[in-house]
Amino acid sequence: MIEYLLLLLGESIMIFGTLGILRFPDVYTRLHAATKCDTGGAMSILIALAIASEASLLIKLKFLVLAFLIALINPMVSHAIARGAYKYGIKPKVVVDMYAWDNP
Amino acid sequence: MSRIPFYLRERLDEIRQRILFETYEAQKLPKWEQVVLTWIALFSFWIVISGNTQSENLFIGGIATLVISLFMYEMLTEDIRQTGHIVEKILYISLFVIPQYLFIMAFRLIESNFKVAKHAILMDINPGIIKIKTDLHSDTGITILANSITLTPGTLTLDVDKKLGETYLYVHWIDVETLNREVAGEKIKGDIEAWLKKIFW
């Protein structure tokens, strides 16, 4: 029962993340939507698979290790993309930009 | 501070950095505790990854991870602050800190997903890049704090700036509520930093 709820949650998070990628104005706000796709969607689908699959306990633990690795790698990748885009010269559409005040 | 001559200010900065270094060196763990902590982390990872619990597999894994942890003991545990006995510390970290962190971060993750879905539907965004100050100094502590900030709702860490004795984080915030540094830091960091300061320097 609970695995269907988790699968539904993951699917809906994927759909809203895609909607966010299509509708948000610039790179940085789109990165928010893309990373939420990854953490929320993929991790809840993996936890649902770990509950539903009829395998031994160590194989279920490997699903949890995969979810942990996604949670570990995802912030690093989003930070690298955001900082690389800023250093390349893409201006963010923001109300206040304190990073540009300190690095003119 | 601004009326002090330049050479005096340079000397003051040097002394302050020296004090920081000395307190850091005094709070380091001894070497065998670092080796034991690294060995426990690597060996539990070995058991989960290899996936069989026969005795010869555990024996070979224990020997190999012990040899690795004898060489690489500084990588994981260099920044852990010294408090109490080692058994007490292992029990504290594995029974109290890690479950609390997982519990907090699971609820923050779900909250962040709903928040971004709401922003995507209603388009009421108000983005900005804010600079906040942290009290942590070690590399591992700052890394965990910055990654947790990226996972929490509506924020994305852009860069870290380390000046003398003070650390600043640049955070892209999707819905800027305040420009005050202290209030924004309270809202963004939450209670993660308070117990991260108990372990890391």
Coordinates of C-alpha atoms in Angstrom, one line a residue:
Chain A
M1 CA 0.0 0.0 0.0
I2 CA 2.6 2.5 1.1
E3 CA 4.8 1.8 -2.0
Y4 CA 1.9 3.0 -4.3
L5 CA 1.7 6.2 -2.3
L6 CA 5.4 6.7 -2.6
L7 CA 5.4 6.0 -6.4
L8 CA 2.5 8.5 -6.8
L9 CA 4.4 11.1 -4.8
G10 CA 7.5 10.6 -7.0
E11 CA 5.6 10.8 -10.2
S12 CA 3.8 14.0 -9.2
I13 CA 7.1 15.6 -8.1
M14 CA 8.6 14.7 -11.5
I15 CA 5.7 16.3 -13.3
F16 CA 5.8 19.5 -11.2
G17 CA 9.5 19.7 -11.6
T18 CA 9.2 19.5 -15.3
L19 CA 6.6 22.2 -15.2
G20 CA 9.0 24.4 -13.2
I21 CA 11.8 23.8 -15.7
L22 CA 9.5 25.0 -18.5
R23 CA 8.1 28.0 -16.7
F24 CA 10.9 29.6 -14.6
P25 CA 12.8 32.5 -16.1
D26 CA 16.5 31.9 -15.8
V27 CA 19.2 29.3 -15.1
Y28 CA 19.3 29.5 -11.3
T29 CA 15.5 29.2 -10.7
R30 CA 15.4 26.4 -13.2
L31 CA 18.1 24.6 -11.3
H32 CA 15.8 24.7 -8.2
A33 CA 13.1 22.8 -10.1
A34 CA 15.6 20.3 -11.7
T35 CA 17.2 19.4 -8.3
K36 CA 13.8 18.9 -6.7
C37 CA 13.1 16.4 -9.5
D38 CA 16.2 14.5 -8.6
T39 CA 16.0 14.4 -4.8
G40 CA 12.2 14.1 -4.3
G41 CA 11.2 12.1 -7.3
A42 CA 14.1 9.6 -7.8
M43 CA 14.6 9.1 -4.0
S44 CA 10.9 8.3 -3.3
I45 CA 10.7 6.0 -6.3
L46 CA 13.9 4.2 -5.1
I47 CA 12.5 3.8 -1.5
A48 CA 9.2 2.5 -3.0
L49 CA 11.2 -0.1 -5.0
A50 CA 13.1 -1.1 -1.9
I51 CA 9.9 -1.8 -0.1
A52 CA 8.1 -3.5 -3.0
S53 CA 10.9 -5.8 -4.3
E54 CA 11.0 -9.4 -3.0
A55 CA 14.7 -9.7 -2.5
S56 CA 17.0 -10.2 0.4
L57 CA 17.7 -7.5 3.0
L58 CA 21.2 -6.6 1.7
I59 CA 19.8 -5.9 -1.8
K60 CA 17.2 -3.7 -0.3
L61 CA 19.9 -1.9 1.6
K62 CA 21.7 -1.3 -1.7
F63 CA 18.6 0.7 -2.9
L64 CA 18.9 2.8 0.2
V65 CA 22.6 3.3 -0.6
L66 CA 21.7 4.5 -4.0
A67 CA 19.2 7.0 -2.5
F68 CA 21.9 8.2 -0.1
L69 CA 24.3 8.7 -3.0
I70 CA 21.8 10.7 -5.0
A71 CA 21.2 13.0 -1.9
L72 CA 25.0 13.3 -1.6
I73 CA 25.8 14.1 -5.3
N74 CA 22.9 16.3 -6.2
P75 CA 23.8 19.4 -4.2
M76 CA 27.4 19.3 -5.4
V77 CA 26.3 19.1 -9.1
S78 CA 23.8 21.9 -8.7
H79 CA 26.4 24.1 -7.0
A80 CA 28.9 23.4 -9.8
I81 CA 26.4 24.3 -12.5
A82 CA 25.3 27.5 -10.8
R83 CA 28.8 28.7 -10.0
G84 CA 30.0 27.8 -13.5
A85 CA 27.1 29.7 -15.1
Y86 CA 27.8 32.7 -12.9
K87 CA 31.6 32.7 -13.7
Y88 CA 30.8 32.3 -17.4
G89 CA 28.8 35.6 -17.2
I90 CA 25.1 34.7 -17.3
K91 CA 23.3 37.4 -15.3
P92 CA 20.6 36.2 -12.9
K93 CA 17.2 37.9 -13.0
V94 CA 17.1 38.9 -9.3
V95 CA 16.0 41.7 -7.0
V96 CA 19.2 41.7 -5.1
D97 CA 22.6 40.3 -6.0
M98 CA 25.2 40.4 -3.2
Y99 CA 27.6 38.1 -5.0
A100 CA 28.1 40.8 -7.7
W101 CA 28.6 43.5 -5.0
D102 CA 31.6 41.5 -3.5
N103 CA 33.1 40.3 -6.8
P104 CA 32.9 43.2 -9.2
Chain B
M1 CA 40.0 49.7 13.5
S2 CA 40.3 51.9 10.5
R3 CA 42.7 54.4 12.2
I4 CA 45.3 51.8 13.0
P5 CA 48.4 52.0 10.8
F6 CA 48.8 49.4 8.1
Y7 CA 51.7 47.4 9.5
L8 CA 50.0 47.2 12.9
R9 CA 46.8 45.9 11.3
E10 CA 48.8 43.3 9.4
R11 CA 50.5 42.2 12.7
L12 CA 47.1 41.9 14.4
D13 CA 45.7 39.7 11.6
E14 CA 48.8 37.5 11.9
I15 CA 48.3 37.0 15.6
R16 CA 44.6 36.3 15.2
Q17 CA 45.3 33.6 12.6
R18 CA 47.9 32.1 14.9
I19 CA 45.3 31.9 17.7
L20 CA 42.9 30.2 15.4
F21 CA 45.5 27.7 14.3
E22 CA 46.5 26.9 17.9
T23 CA 43.0 26.3 19.1
Y24 CA 42.4 24.1 16.1
E25 CA 45.5 22.1 16.8
A26 CA 44.6 21.7 20.4
Q27 CA 41.2 20.3 19.6
K28 CA 42.3 17.6 17.2
L29 CA 41.6 14.0 17.8
P30 CA 44.6 11.6 18.5
K31 CA 45.7 9.4 15.7
W32 CA 44.4 6.0 16.8
E33 CA 40.9 7.4 17.3
Q34 CA 41.0 8.8 13.8
V35 CA 42.0 5.4 12.5
V36 CA 39.2 3.6 14.4
L37 CA 36.5 6.1 13.2
T38 CA 37.7 5.7 9.6
W39 CA 37.8 1.9 9.9
I40 CA 34.2 1.7 11.3
A41 CA 32.9 3.9 8.4
L42 CA 34.7 2.0 5.7
F43 CA 33.9 -1.4 7.1
S44 CA 30.2 -0.7 7.4
F45 CA 30.2 0.5 3.8
W46 CA 32.1 -2.7 2.7
I47 CA 29.4 -4.9 4.4
V48 CA 26.5 -3.1 2.6
I49 CA 28.2 -3.0 -0.8
S50 CA 29.7 -6.5 -1.0
G51 CA 26.4 -8.1 0.2
N52 CA 27.4 -11.4 1.8
T53 CA 28.1 -12.1 5.4
Q54 CA 30.4 -15.1 5.3
S55 CA 33.3 -15.1 7.7
E56 CA 36.1 -15.1 5.1
N57 CA 34.6 -12.2 3.3
L58 CA 34.3 -10.2 6.5
F59 CA 37.9 -11.1 7.4
I60 CA 39.3 -10.0 4.1
G61 CA 37.2 -6.8 4.2
G62 CA 38.3 -6.0 7.7
I63 CA 42.0 -6.4 6.8
A64 CA 41.7 -4.3 3.6
T65 CA 39.8 -1.5 5.2
L66 CA 42.2 -1.5 8.2
V67 CA 45.2 -1.1 5.8
I68 CA 43.3 1.7 3.9
S69 CA 42.4 3.5 7.1
L70 CA 46.0 3.4 8.4
F71 CA 47.0 5.4 5.3
M72 CA 43.9 7.6 4.8
Y73 CA 42.9 8.4 8.4
E74 CA 43.1 12.2 7.9
M75 CA 40.5 12.5 5.1
L76 CA 37.3 11.8 7.0
T77 CA 38.1 12.7 10.5
E78 CA 40.4 15.7 10.4
D79 CA 37.8 18.2 11.4
I80 CA 36.0 16.4 14.2
R81 CA 36.2 18.3 17.4
Q82 CA 37.5 16.4 20.5
T83 CA 34.8 15.9 23.1
G84 CA 34.7 13.0 25.5
H85 CA 35.8 9.4 25.2
I86 CA 35.8 7.6 21.8
V87 CA 33.1 5.0 22.7
E88 CA 30.9 7.8 23.9
K89 CA 31.5 9.7 20.7
I90 CA 30.8 6.7 18.4
L91 CA 27.5 6.0 20.3
Y92 CA 26.6 9.7 20.2
I93 CA 27.2 10.0 16.5
S94 CA 25.6 6.7 15.4
L95 CA 22.6 6.7 17.7
F96 CA 21.7 10.3 18.2
V97 CA 23.2 12.6 15.5
I98 CA 22.7 10.7 12.3
P99 CA 19.0 9.6 13.0
Q100 CA 18.2 13.2 14.0
Y101 CA 19.9 14.6 10.8
L102 CA 18.0 12.0 8.6
F103 CA 14.7 12.8 10.3
I104 CA 15.1 16.6 9.9
M105 CA 16.3 16.4 6.3
A106 CA 13.6 14.0 5.2
F107 CA 10.9 16.4 6.4
R108 CA 12.7 19.4 4.9
L109 CA 13.0 17.5 1.5
I110 CA 9.3 16.8 1.4
E111 CA 8.5 20.4 2.3
S112 CA 10.9 21.8 -0.4
N113 CA 9.3 19.6 -3.1
F114 CA 5.8 21.0 -2.2
K115 CA 7.2 24.5 -2.1
V116 CA 8.8 24.4 -5.5
A117 CA 5.6 22.8 -6.9
K118 CA 3.6 25.7 -5.5
H119 CA 6.1 28.2 -7.0
A120 CA 5.8 26.4 -10.4
I121 CA 2.0 26.6 -10.4
L122 CA 1.5 30.1 -9.1
M123 CA 4.8 31.7 -10.4
D124 CA 5.0 34.0 -7.3
I125 CA 8.8 34.0 -7.3
N126 CA 11.0 36.8 -6.1
P127 CA 14.6 35.5 -6.5
G128 CA 17.8 37.0 -5.1
I129 CA 21.3 36.2 -3.9
I130 CA 21.9 36.7 -0.2
K131 CA 25.1 36.6 1.8
I132 CA 24.9 34.9 5.2
K133 CA 27.5 34.3 7.9
T134 CA 28.2 30.9 9.6
D135 CA 30.1 30.1 12.8
L136 CA 31.8 27.0 11.3
H137 CA 35.4 27.0 10.1
S138 CA 36.4 23.4 9.1
D139 CA 36.1 22.3 5.5
T140 CA 33.9 19.2 6.2
G141 CA 31.5 21.2 8.4
I142 CA 31.1 23.9 5.8
T143 CA 30.5 21.3 3.1
I144 CA 27.8 19.5 5.0
L145 CA 26.1 22.8 5.9
A146 CA 26.2 24.0 2.3
N147 CA 24.8 20.7 0.9
S148 CA 22.1 20.8 3.6
I149 CA 21.2 24.4 2.6
T150 CA 20.9 23.2 -1.0
L151 CA 18.5 20.4 0.0
T152 CA 16.3 22.7 2.2
P153 CA 13.3 24.5 0.6
G154 CA 13.9 27.3 -1.9
T155 CA 17.7 27.8 -1.4
L156 CA 20.8 27.0 -3.5
T157 CA 24.4 27.6 -2.3
L158 CA 26.3 29.5 -4.9
D159 CA 29.8 30.1 -3.3
V160 CA 31.7 30.1 -0.1
D161 CA 34.0 32.9 1.0
K162 CA 36.5 32.4 3.8
K163 CA 38.0 35.4 5.4
L164 CA 40.1 35.6 8.5
G165 CA 38.1 33.7 11.2
E166 CA 34.8 34.3 9.5
T167 CA 33.0 32.3 6.8
Y168 CA 30.3 33.6 4.5
L169 CA 27.9 31.7 2.2
Y170 CA 26.3 33.2 -0.9
V171 CA 22.8 31.7 -1.2
H172 CA 20.4 32.0 -4.2
W173 CA 17.0 32.3 -2.6
I174 CA 13.9 31.8 -4.7
D175 CA 11.6 33.9 -2.5
V176 CA 13.5 36.7 -0.7
E177 CA 11.7 37.7 2.5
T178 CA 14.3 39.8 4.2
L179 CA 17.7 41.5 3.5
N180 CA 18.9 41.5 7.1
R181 CA 21.8 39.1 7.5
E182 CA 20.9 37.6 10.9
V183 CA 17.2 37.1 10.2
A184 CA 18.0 35.6 6.8
G185 CA 20.6 33.3 8.4
E186 CA 18.1 32.1 11.0
K187 CA 15.6 31.4 8.3
I188 CA 18.0 29.6 5.9
K189 CA 20.1 27.6 8.3
G190 CA 17.5 26.7 10.8
D191 CA 18.7 24.3 13.5
I192 CA 21.2 22.4 11.3
E193 CA 24.2 24.6 12.3
A194 CA 23.5 24.4 16.0
W195 CA 24.1 20.7 16.3
L196 CA 26.7 20.6 13.4
K197 CA 28.8 22.8 15.8
K198 CA 28.8 20.0 18.4
I199 CA 30.8 17.7 16.2
F200 CA 32.8 19.8 13.8
W201 CA 35.2 22.6 14.5

